[in-house]
Amino acid sequence: MHPTTPPAAQPAPPPGSQPAPQDAKGPQSSQLNARQRRTIAGGAIGTLMEYFDYYLYGLASAAVFPAVFFSSDSVFVAQLSSFATFAVGFLLRPVGGLVFGYIGDRYGRKLTLLITVIGMGLTTAAIGLIPSDATIGLAAPILLIIARMFQGLFVGGEMGGAATMVVEHAPVGRRGLYGALLISGAGIANVASAGMMAGLGLGPESFFMTWGWRIPFLFALVLAIIAVLLRRHLEESEEFTQHTRDVADKKVAATSPLREVVRHPKNAILGILIGLPQSIAGYVVLTFGLAFMVADGVPAQVGFIGTMIVGALQIVMAPLYGALSDKVGRRQVYIAGCVGFAVLVWPAFALYGTHQPVMIWLGMIIGFVIPGIAMQGTLQTMLTEMFDVEQRTTGVNIGYQLSNTLGGGLAPLIATALVGWASGSIWPVVVYVVVICAIGAVATATASMRPDTADAGRLNALEGARS
């Protein structure tokens, strides 16, 4: 069902279902109260950290790590090895999604968000302390892989917890807008990570390749401290609090969140497929795109500056797309993003081939800002509307993290291998993107979603529910 469908047009709820709990004060206002503002800020800072860590690693894996940790290999092999460590970080994301999804659905979203943000800060800073392979040999890439895997574990629980917390607190009818503010946090992360790398790269190359690139990684500790200060005051939503009361009063059974997801697997599977196009968008256009440019003789700083421009636009565009989804529907905006990405990826790389900075930045905008942010700005809200409260964090994590592992985590590696196979031609990457976008669009069209209304009710009856 579409989120814009009026309540009267909804089918009758399944037997045993219950309406979503309402605030005792009556219908929610469209204006944010202090509690909602704290929640959105606390969610956005964690998403900022998640994307800061991952964008930063993506930039470094394209422009720094081949020389620092794989210096004995050929340029092509070193780049593949560097992107392989990038992909490794995604392997534990689904594990983190399940572990922290269980914690979030059983013990509260707040606990999950505190654990993940501390873990992300520590592991990202640890990467900045690893010596080069010229100093400690093979131990350097091994330590990089270990730190990257732990980074993936903690990041795996972040988006599901943050999206669930923010959307559950957002006013009815404006959940798309406020859910999209998480992606505005990602835009700030884009600006911060690329800006720090670009600024440090302006100095002597010897300093940047030895110490300069490490500073942004160590800065993750500062972000972690800020996030903890914001998140320690978070409160659970009324919907989740009501569910925990019902469990305590034995009105409903205390079931495993994963079991509830598996009992109704359609949306879990579709959530993974839906997330694939948005997961590869940034990693194909920006991460692989940077490596593609650098290999073609374009200075890395051009790509860093372009990523900053993209991030600045992301801050503004994400809430605009989110607000649009509140008007026309999540489904419509996301499918339009899929179609746009499939159409615009080739022109983006054609502009990269001009070697002109302004044209390269334009390529980043049409290849990622227009279609990619349309998908990113609506996905997290859409996923939360695909799962009921007792399984929501787990369900969102399964869809988001598995799609990022299968899509985004492998995208730079796949794109590099495809271009190598095609002797430098970009057409196989375009075909790869078109196929992924087609899968995502079809999955989006067939998923079941709760409408963004006060009386939305449940998608599925809860096992063990009692009247």
Short mmCIF file of C-alpha atoms in Angstrom, two decimals:
data_model
loop_
_atom_site.label_atom_id
_atom_site.label_comp_id
_atom_site.label_asym_id
_atom_site.label_seq_id
_atom_site.Cartn_x
_atom_site.Cartn_y
_atom_site.Cartn_z
CA MET A 1 0.00 0.00 0.00
CA HIS A 2 1.15 3.50 -0.73
CA PRO A 3 1.88 5.88 2.13
CA THR A 4 -0.42 8.51 0.65
CA THR A 5 -3.49 6.22 0.55
CA PRO A 6 -6.29 7.54 2.82
CA PRO A 7 -7.05 5.39 5.86
CA ALA A 8 -10.56 4.59 4.60
CA ALA A 9 -9.11 2.85 1.59
CA GLN A 10 -6.96 0.49 3.65
CA PRO A 11 -7.90 -3.19 3.87
CA ALA A 12 -9.12 -4.46 7.20
CA PRO A 13 -6.28 -5.32 9.57
CA PRO A 14 -5.44 -9.01 10.00
CA PRO A 15 -6.98 -10.89 12.93
CA GLY A 16 -5.22 -10.14 16.18
CA SER A 17 -3.78 -6.87 14.93
CA GLN A 18 -3.82 -3.77 17.07
CA PRO A 19 -3.87 -0.10 16.10
CA ALA A 20 -0.68 1.83 16.56
CA PRO A 21 -0.63 3.38 20.06
CA GLN A 22 -1.46 7.07 20.17
CA ASP A 23 -0.05 9.74 22.40
CA ALA A 24 -2.27 10.37 25.38
CA LYS A 25 -2.43 14.04 24.44
CA GLY A 26 -4.18 13.30 21.16
CA PRO A 27 -3.07 13.60 17.55
CA GLN A 28 0.50 14.57 16.99
CA SER A 29 1.32 18.13 16.01
CA SER A 30 3.31 18.81 12.86
CA GLN A 31 5.66 20.94 14.98
CA LEU A 32 8.57 19.30 16.76
CA ASN A 33 8.73 19.34 20.55
CA ALA A 34 11.97 19.33 22.54
CA ARG A 35 11.98 15.53 22.83
CA GLN A 36 11.59 15.09 19.07
CA ARG A 37 14.33 17.63 18.35
CA ARG A 38 16.75 15.77 20.67
CA THR A 39 15.89 12.48 19.00
CA ILE A 40 16.44 13.75 15.47
CA ALA A 41 19.73 15.42 16.45
CA GLY A 42 20.90 12.26 18.22
CA GLY A 43 20.02 10.11 15.22
CA ALA A 44 21.58 12.46 12.69
CA ILE A 45 24.93 12.71 14.53
CA GLY A 46 25.31 8.93 14.45
CA THR A 47 24.47 8.79 10.76
CA LEU A 48 26.97 11.58 10.23
CA MET A 49 29.58 9.42 11.95
CA GLU A 50 28.63 6.32 9.96
CA TYR A 51 28.99 8.10 6.65
CA PHE A 52 32.05 10.07 7.77
CA ASP A 53 33.82 6.81 8.59
CA TYR A 54 32.75 5.09 5.40
CA TYR A 55 33.22 8.00 3.01
CA LEU A 56 36.59 8.63 4.58
CA TYR A 57 37.62 5.01 4.17
CA GLY A 58 36.33 5.06 0.59
CA LEU A 59 38.38 8.14 -0.26
CA ALA A 60 41.47 6.72 1.41
CA SER A 61 41.07 3.33 -0.27
CA ALA A 62 40.93 5.07 -3.64
CA ALA A 63 43.78 7.56 -3.20
CA VAL A 64 45.94 6.62 -0.16
CA PHE A 65 45.83 2.99 0.94
CA PRO A 66 47.24 1.46 -2.29
CA ALA A 67 50.52 3.32 -1.65
CA VAL A 68 50.54 3.05 2.16
CA PHE A 69 49.47 -0.57 2.74
CA PHE A 70 50.04 -2.29 -0.63
CA SER A 71 53.14 -0.51 -1.90
CA SER A 72 54.88 -3.66 -3.16
CA ASP A 73 52.15 -4.46 -5.69
CA SER A 74 51.55 -3.09 -9.17
CA VAL A 75 49.24 -0.07 -9.38
CA PHE A 76 46.29 -2.15 -10.60
CA VAL A 77 46.77 -4.95 -8.03
CA ALA A 78 47.30 -2.43 -5.23
CA GLN A 79 44.03 -0.69 -6.14
CA LEU A 80 42.15 -3.99 -6.23
CA SER A 81 43.67 -4.98 -2.87
CA SER A 82 42.70 -1.66 -1.34
CA PHE A 83 39.11 -1.93 -2.58
CA ALA A 84 39.05 -5.54 -1.31
CA THR A 85 39.67 -4.26 2.24
CA PHE A 86 36.88 -1.76 1.60
CA ALA A 87 34.57 -4.67 0.74
CA VAL A 88 35.68 -6.67 3.80
CA GLY A 89 34.18 -4.03 6.07
CA PHE A 90 30.77 -4.85 4.69
CA LEU A 91 30.98 -8.55 5.57
CA LEU A 92 30.23 -7.97 9.25
CA ARG A 93 27.59 -5.31 8.66
CA PRO A 94 24.76 -7.88 8.44
CA VAL A 95 26.06 -9.54 11.61
CA GLY A 96 26.08 -6.18 13.37
CA GLY A 97 22.59 -5.53 12.00
CA LEU A 98 21.26 -8.73 13.55
CA VAL A 99 23.08 -8.32 16.88
CA PHE A 100 22.19 -4.68 17.41
CA GLY A 101 18.77 -5.12 15.83
CA TYR A 102 17.98 -7.69 18.54
CA ILE A 103 19.24 -5.32 21.24
CA GLY A 104 17.25 -2.43 19.80
CA ASP A 105 13.98 -4.35 19.49
CA ARG A 106 14.22 -6.09 22.87
CA TYR A 107 16.06 -3.63 25.13
CA GLY A 108 15.60 -0.29 23.42
CA ARG A 109 16.86 1.75 20.47
CA LYS A 110 18.86 4.06 22.78
CA LEU A 111 21.17 1.29 24.05
CA THR A 112 21.95 0.20 20.51
CA LEU A 113 22.74 3.75 19.40
CA LEU A 114 25.14 4.33 22.29
CA ILE A 115 27.06 1.08 21.71
CA THR A 116 27.38 1.53 17.96
CA VAL A 117 28.59 5.12 18.04
CA ILE A 118 31.29 4.36 20.64
CA GLY A 119 32.46 1.32 18.70
CA MET A 120 32.60 3.22 15.41
CA GLY A 121 34.65 6.02 16.92
CA LEU A 122 37.22 3.68 18.46
CA THR A 123 37.70 1.46 15.40
CA THR A 124 37.94 4.36 12.93
CA ALA A 125 40.55 6.06 15.09
CA ALA A 126 42.45 2.76 15.28
CA ILE A 127 42.80 2.74 11.48
CA GLY A 128 44.56 6.09 11.71
CA LEU A 129 47.19 4.57 14.02
CA ILE A 130 48.21 1.59 11.84
CA PRO A 131 51.84 1.89 10.55
CA SER A 132 52.50 1.50 6.83
CA ASP A 133 53.60 -1.78 5.23
CA ALA A 134 57.04 -0.21 4.74
CA THR A 135 57.31 -0.10 8.54
CA ILE A 136 55.74 -3.36 9.75
CA GLY A 137 55.31 -5.34 6.54
CA LEU A 138 52.40 -7.74 6.13
CA ALA A 139 51.09 -6.90 9.60
CA ALA A 140 49.92 -3.52 8.27
CA PRO A 141 47.25 -4.76 5.83
CA ILE A 142 46.24 -7.47 8.33
CA LEU A 143 45.62 -4.86 11.04
CA LEU A 144 43.77 -2.73 8.49
CA ILE A 145 41.46 -5.62 7.65
CA ILE A 146 40.78 -6.40 11.35
CA ALA A 147 39.97 -2.78 12.17
CA ARG A 148 37.81 -2.51 9.07
CA MET A 149 35.81 -5.59 10.07
CA PHE A 150 35.09 -4.23 13.54
CA GLN A 151 34.12 -0.94 11.96
CA GLY A 152 31.62 -2.83 9.82
CA LEU A 153 30.23 -4.68 12.86
CA PHE A 154 29.36 -1.47 14.70
CA VAL A 155 28.16 0.38 11.62
CA GLY A 156 25.85 -2.58 10.97
CA GLY A 157 23.63 -1.59 13.87
CA GLU A 158 23.64 2.16 13.34
CA MET A 159 21.17 2.97 10.55
CA GLY A 160 18.43 0.61 11.70
CA GLY A 161 18.51 2.03 15.22
CA ALA A 162 18.76 5.66 14.13
CA ALA A 163 16.08 5.42 11.42
CA THR A 164 13.68 3.59 13.72
CA MET A 165 14.21 6.05 16.56
CA VAL A 166 13.81 9.15 14.38
CA VAL A 167 10.83 7.97 12.31
CA GLU A 168 8.96 6.67 15.37
CA HIS A 169 9.28 10.12 16.96
CA ALA A 170 8.52 12.15 13.80
CA PRO A 171 5.10 13.83 13.36
CA VAL A 172 2.55 11.90 11.31
CA GLY A 173 2.56 13.05 7.71
CA ARG A 174 6.11 14.40 7.91
CA ARG A 175 8.10 11.23 8.55
CA GLY A 176 9.70 11.38 5.13
CA LEU A 177 11.08 14.85 5.83
CA TYR A 178 12.51 14.04 9.24
CA GLY A 179 13.78 10.60 8.23
CA ALA A 180 15.66 12.29 5.38
CA LEU A 181 17.51 14.51 7.86
CA LEU A 182 19.63 11.43 8.61
CA ILE A 183 20.92 11.72 5.05
CA SER A 184 21.58 15.42 5.58
CA GLY A 185 23.92 14.16 8.31
CA ALA A 186 25.53 12.03 5.62
CA GLY A 187 25.99 15.17 3.53
CA ILE A 188 27.79 16.90 6.39
CA ALA A 189 29.97 13.80 6.65
CA ASN A 190 30.70 14.03 2.94
CA VAL A 191 31.82 17.64 3.28
CA ALA A 192 33.85 16.95 6.42
CA SER A 193 35.65 13.84 5.16
CA ALA A 194 36.39 15.17 1.68
CA GLY A 195 37.19 18.64 3.00
CA MET A 196 39.72 17.33 5.49
CA MET A 197 41.33 15.08 2.89
CA ALA A 198 41.43 17.87 0.29
CA GLY A 199 42.80 20.43 2.76
CA LEU A 200 45.50 18.11 4.07
CA GLY A 201 46.32 17.07 0.51
CA LEU A 202 47.23 20.64 -0.39
CA GLY A 203 50.39 20.35 1.70
CA PRO A 204 53.53 18.39 0.83
CA GLU A 205 52.71 14.94 -0.57
CA SER A 206 55.22 13.30 1.74
CA PHE A 207 53.42 14.70 4.80
CA PHE A 208 49.96 13.75 3.50
CA MET A 209 50.92 10.16 2.64
CA THR A 210 52.74 9.69 5.96
CA TRP A 211 50.69 11.56 8.58
CA GLY A 212 48.16 13.89 6.97
CA TRP A 213 45.63 11.24 5.94
CA ARG A 214 45.56 9.88 9.51
CA ILE A 215 44.18 13.09 11.07
CA PRO A 216 40.58 12.67 9.78
CA PHE A 217 40.51 9.09 11.08
CA LEU A 218 41.57 10.22 14.55
CA PHE A 219 38.96 12.99 14.39
CA ALA A 220 36.30 10.25 14.55
CA LEU A 221 36.91 10.12 18.32
CA VAL A 222 35.73 13.72 18.63
CA LEU A 223 32.56 12.91 16.71
CA ALA A 224 31.96 9.88 18.93
CA ILE A 225 32.16 11.98 22.09
CA ILE A 226 29.69 14.53 20.67
CA ALA A 227 27.33 11.73 19.65
CA VAL A 228 27.40 10.13 23.11
CA LEU A 229 26.63 13.49 24.74
CA LEU A 230 23.59 13.88 22.48
CA ARG A 231 22.37 10.30 22.65
CA ARG A 232 22.53 9.78 26.40
CA HIS A 233 19.40 11.95 26.73
CA LEU A 234 17.33 10.06 24.14
CA GLU A 235 13.94 8.61 25.09
CA GLU A 236 12.11 5.67 23.55
CA SER A 237 9.06 6.34 21.37
CA GLU A 238 5.52 5.94 22.71
CA GLU A 239 4.90 3.10 20.26
CA PHE A 240 7.90 1.11 21.49
CA THR A 241 7.18 1.94 25.14
CA GLN A 242 3.59 0.72 24.74
CA HIS A 243 4.84 -2.52 23.19
CA THR A 244 7.25 -3.16 26.08
CA ARG A 245 4.37 -2.52 28.52
CA ASP A 246 2.20 -5.01 26.65
CA VAL A 247 4.97 -7.60 26.86
CA ALA A 248 5.42 -6.94 30.58
CA ASP A 249 1.64 -7.24 31.13
CA LYS A 250 1.63 -10.46 29.06
CA LYS A 251 -0.80 -8.98 26.54
CA VAL A 252 1.61 -10.09 23.83
CA ALA A 253 4.34 -12.68 23.80
CA ALA A 254 8.01 -11.69 24.04
CA THR A 255 9.18 -13.12 20.72
CA SER A 256 12.52 -12.95 18.95
CA PRO A 257 12.67 -9.97 16.53
CA LEU A 258 14.42 -12.13 13.95
CA ARG A 259 11.77 -14.82 14.28
CA GLU A 260 9.06 -12.23 13.63
CA VAL A 261 10.90 -11.03 10.52
CA VAL A 262 11.28 -14.59 9.25
CA ARG A 263 7.59 -15.37 9.88
CA HIS A 264 6.75 -12.76 7.24
CA PRO A 265 9.81 -12.87 4.95
CA LYS A 266 8.42 -10.98 1.95
CA ASN A 267 9.37 -7.50 3.13
CA ALA A 268 12.74 -8.63 4.49
CA ILE A 269 13.71 -10.00 1.08
CA LEU A 270 12.28 -7.03 -0.80
CA GLY A 271 14.01 -4.63 1.60
CA ILE A 272 17.37 -6.08 0.56
CA LEU A 273 16.54 -5.75 -3.14
CA ILE A 274 15.13 -2.25 -2.70
CA GLY A 275 18.33 -1.06 -1.04
CA LEU A 276 20.69 -2.27 -3.78
CA PRO A 277 20.49 0.76 -6.15
CA GLN A 278 21.02 3.38 -3.43
CA SER A 279 23.83 1.33 -1.93
CA ILE A 280 25.90 1.31 -5.12
CA ALA A 281 25.16 4.89 -6.22
CA GLY A 282 27.74 6.67 -4.09
CA TYR A 283 30.31 3.91 -4.30
CA VAL A 284 30.16 3.73 -8.11
CA VAL A 285 29.92 7.44 -8.90
CA LEU A 286 32.10 8.82 -6.08
CA THR A 287 34.39 6.09 -4.69
CA PHE A 288 35.10 4.12 -7.86
CA GLY A 289 34.74 7.35 -9.82
CA LEU A 290 37.63 8.86 -7.84
CA ALA A 291 39.87 5.88 -8.57
CA PHE A 292 38.81 6.00 -12.24
CA MET A 293 39.77 9.69 -12.43
CA VAL A 294 43.10 9.29 -10.60
CA ALA A 295 44.09 6.37 -12.86
CA ASP A 296 43.28 8.59 -15.84
CA GLY A 297 45.60 11.34 -14.62
CA VAL A 298 43.17 13.61 -12.76
CA PRO A 299 44.56 14.95 -9.44
CA ALA A 300 42.87 13.36 -6.42
CA GLN A 301 42.11 16.80 -5.00
CA VAL A 302 39.67 17.40 -7.87
CA GLY A 303 37.69 14.39 -6.70
CA PHE A 304 37.91 15.43 -3.06
CA ILE A 305 36.55 18.89 -3.86
CA GLY A 306 33.79 17.35 -5.99
CA THR A 307 32.80 15.11 -3.09
CA MET A 308 32.58 18.20 -0.89
CA ILE A 309 30.26 19.86 -3.40
CA VAL A 310 28.11 16.73 -3.52
CA GLY A 311 27.97 16.64 0.28
CA ALA A 312 26.91 20.26 0.52
CA LEU A 313 24.09 19.66 -1.96
CA GLN A 314 23.14 16.47 -0.11
CA ILE A 315 22.47 18.45 3.07
CA VAL A 316 19.80 20.46 1.24
CA MET A 317 18.48 17.95 -1.28
CA ALA A 318 17.81 15.04 1.12
CA PRO A 319 15.07 16.82 3.14
CA LEU A 320 13.57 18.17 -0.09
CA TYR A 321 13.26 14.64 -1.45
CA GLY A 322 11.95 13.47 1.94
CA ALA A 323 9.30 16.19 1.97
CA LEU A 324 8.38 15.29 -1.61
CA SER A 325 7.87 11.68 -0.52
CA ASP A 326 5.41 12.92 2.13
CA LYS A 327 3.40 14.51 -0.69
CA VAL A 328 3.57 11.97 -3.54
CA GLY A 329 4.68 8.79 -1.78
CA ARG A 330 7.94 7.09 -0.85
CA ARG A 331 7.52 4.53 -3.62
CA GLN A 332 7.23 7.06 -6.43
CA VAL A 333 10.28 9.08 -5.38
CA TYR A 334 12.46 6.00 -4.93
CA ILE A 335 11.52 4.43 -8.28
CA ALA A 336 12.20 7.76 -10.00
CA GLY A 337 15.65 7.71 -8.38
CA CYS A 338 16.30 4.20 -9.73
CA VAL A 339 15.36 5.23 -13.25
CA GLY A 340 17.41 8.42 -13.00
CA PHE A 341 20.53 6.59 -11.83
CA ALA A 342 20.29 4.06 -14.68
CA VAL A 343 19.99 6.88 -17.23
CA LEU A 344 22.58 9.30 -15.80
CA VAL A 345 25.51 7.05 -14.84
CA TRP A 346 26.99 7.01 -18.37
CA PRO A 347 26.87 10.83 -18.82
CA ALA A 348 28.54 11.18 -15.41
CA PHE A 349 31.55 9.09 -16.42
CA ALA A 350 31.67 10.77 -19.84
CA LEU A 351 32.11 14.08 -18.01
CA TYR A 352 34.89 12.53 -15.89
CA GLY A 353 36.74 11.82 -19.13
CA THR A 354 36.96 15.52 -19.99
CA HIS A 355 39.65 16.05 -17.28
CA GLN A 356 38.09 19.46 -16.62
CA PRO A 357 37.34 20.03 -12.90
CA VAL A 358 34.05 21.87 -13.47
CA MET A 359 32.80 19.18 -15.84
CA ILE A 360 33.90 16.45 -13.43
CA TRP A 361 31.98 18.12 -10.60
CA LEU A 362 28.94 18.40 -12.88
CA GLY A 363 29.27 14.66 -13.55
CA MET A 364 29.20 13.95 -9.81
CA ILE A 365 26.07 16.07 -9.45
CA ILE A 366 24.08 14.47 -12.26
CA GLY A 367 25.36 10.98 -11.45
CA PHE A 368 24.76 11.04 -7.70
CA VAL A 369 23.00 14.15 -6.36
CA ILE A 370 19.97 13.97 -8.66
CA PRO A 371 19.20 10.22 -8.54
CA GLY A 372 21.26 8.94 -5.61
CA ILE A 373 19.98 11.33 -2.96
CA ALA A 374 16.39 10.75 -4.14
CA MET A 375 16.90 7.09 -3.19
CA GLN A 376 18.92 7.68 -0.02
CA GLY A 377 16.55 10.38 1.22
CA THR A 378 13.53 8.05 1.14
CA LEU A 379 14.96 4.58 1.81
CA GLN A 380 15.31 4.64 5.60
CA THR A 381 11.77 5.95 6.16
CA MET A 382 10.39 3.46 3.64
CA LEU A 383 12.11 0.56 5.38
CA THR A 384 10.74 1.54 8.80
CA GLU A 385 7.25 1.52 7.29
CA MET A 386 7.77 -2.07 6.10
CA PHE A 387 8.09 -3.58 9.60
CA ASP A 388 6.07 -3.60 12.83
CA VAL A 389 7.43 -2.17 16.07
CA GLU A 390 8.72 -5.38 17.72
CA GLN A 391 10.86 -6.29 14.68
CA ARG A 392 11.47 -2.86 13.14
CA THR A 393 15.14 -2.29 14.01
CA THR A 394 16.03 -5.84 12.96
CA GLY A 395 14.03 -5.61 9.73
CA VAL A 396 15.49 -2.25 8.75
CA ASN A 397 19.00 -3.52 9.50
CA ILE A 398 18.51 -6.66 7.40
CA GLY A 399 17.34 -4.67 4.40
CA TYR A 400 19.82 -1.83 4.74
CA GLN A 401 22.93 -3.77 5.73
CA LEU A 402 22.57 -6.78 3.43
CA SER A 403 21.88 -4.50 0.48
CA ASN A 404 24.93 -2.44 1.38
CA THR A 405 27.05 -5.57 1.73
CA LEU A 406 25.92 -7.15 -1.54
CA GLY A 407 25.71 -3.82 -3.36
CA GLY A 408 27.83 -0.97 -2.03
CA GLY A 409 30.53 -3.10 -0.43
CA LEU A 410 31.33 -4.91 -3.66
CA ALA A 411 30.56 -2.06 -6.08
CA PRO A 412 34.06 -0.48 -6.32
CA LEU A 413 35.68 -3.93 -6.63
CA ILE A 414 33.19 -5.07 -9.28
CA ALA A 415 33.46 -1.81 -11.20
CA THR A 416 37.29 -1.93 -11.15
CA ALA A 417 37.28 -5.54 -12.37
CA LEU A 418 34.72 -4.78 -15.11
CA VAL A 419 36.71 -1.82 -16.43
CA GLY A 420 39.89 -3.93 -16.37
CA TRP A 421 38.10 -6.71 -18.27
CA ALA A 422 36.82 -4.20 -20.85
CA SER A 423 40.30 -2.69 -21.37
CA GLY A 424 39.38 0.60 -19.75
CA SER A 425 35.88 1.03 -21.18
CA ILE A 426 33.09 2.04 -18.81
CA TRP A 427 30.16 0.34 -20.58
CA PRO A 428 30.12 -2.82 -18.39
CA VAL A 429 29.72 -0.61 -15.30
CA VAL A 430 26.73 1.09 -16.96
CA VAL A 431 25.12 -2.31 -17.64
CA TYR A 432 25.78 -3.36 -14.04
CA VAL A 433 24.07 -0.20 -12.74
CA VAL A 434 21.04 -0.61 -15.06
CA VAL A 435 20.47 -4.21 -13.90
CA ILE A 436 20.68 -3.25 -10.20
CA CYS A 437 18.30 -0.30 -10.71
CA ALA A 438 15.75 -2.51 -12.48
CA ILE A 439 15.81 -4.96 -9.56
CA GLY A 440 15.36 -2.16 -7.03
CA ALA A 441 12.48 -0.54 -8.90
CA VAL A 442 10.51 -3.78 -9.22
CA ALA A 443 11.06 -4.63 -5.53
CA THR A 444 9.91 -1.15 -4.48
CA ALA A 445 6.73 -1.48 -6.51
CA THR A 446 5.77 -4.78 -4.82
CA ALA A 447 6.64 -4.16 -1.13
CA SER A 448 3.96 -3.75 1.57
CA MET A 449 4.18 -0.53 3.61
CA ARG A 450 2.27 1.05 6.48
CA PRO A 451 0.62 4.35 5.49
CA ASP A 452 1.95 7.47 7.20
CA THR A 453 -1.25 8.03 9.16
CA ALA A 454 -2.11 8.10 12.87
CA ASP A 455 -4.34 4.99 12.60
CA ALA A 456 -2.03 2.93 10.38
CA GLY A 457 -2.28 -0.20 12.53
CA ARG A 458 -0.06 -3.23 12.02
CA LEU A 459 1.14 -4.93 8.86
CA ASN A 460 0.93 -8.40 10.42
CA ALA A 461 -0.68 -9.90 13.52
CA LEU A 462 1.78 -10.33 16.37
CA GLU A 463 2.25 -13.94 17.46
CA GLY A 464 0.76 -14.51 20.89
CA ALA A 465 -1.36 -11.32 20.86
CA ARG A 466 -4.32 -11.39 23.24
CA SER A 467 -7.41 -9.21 23.16
#
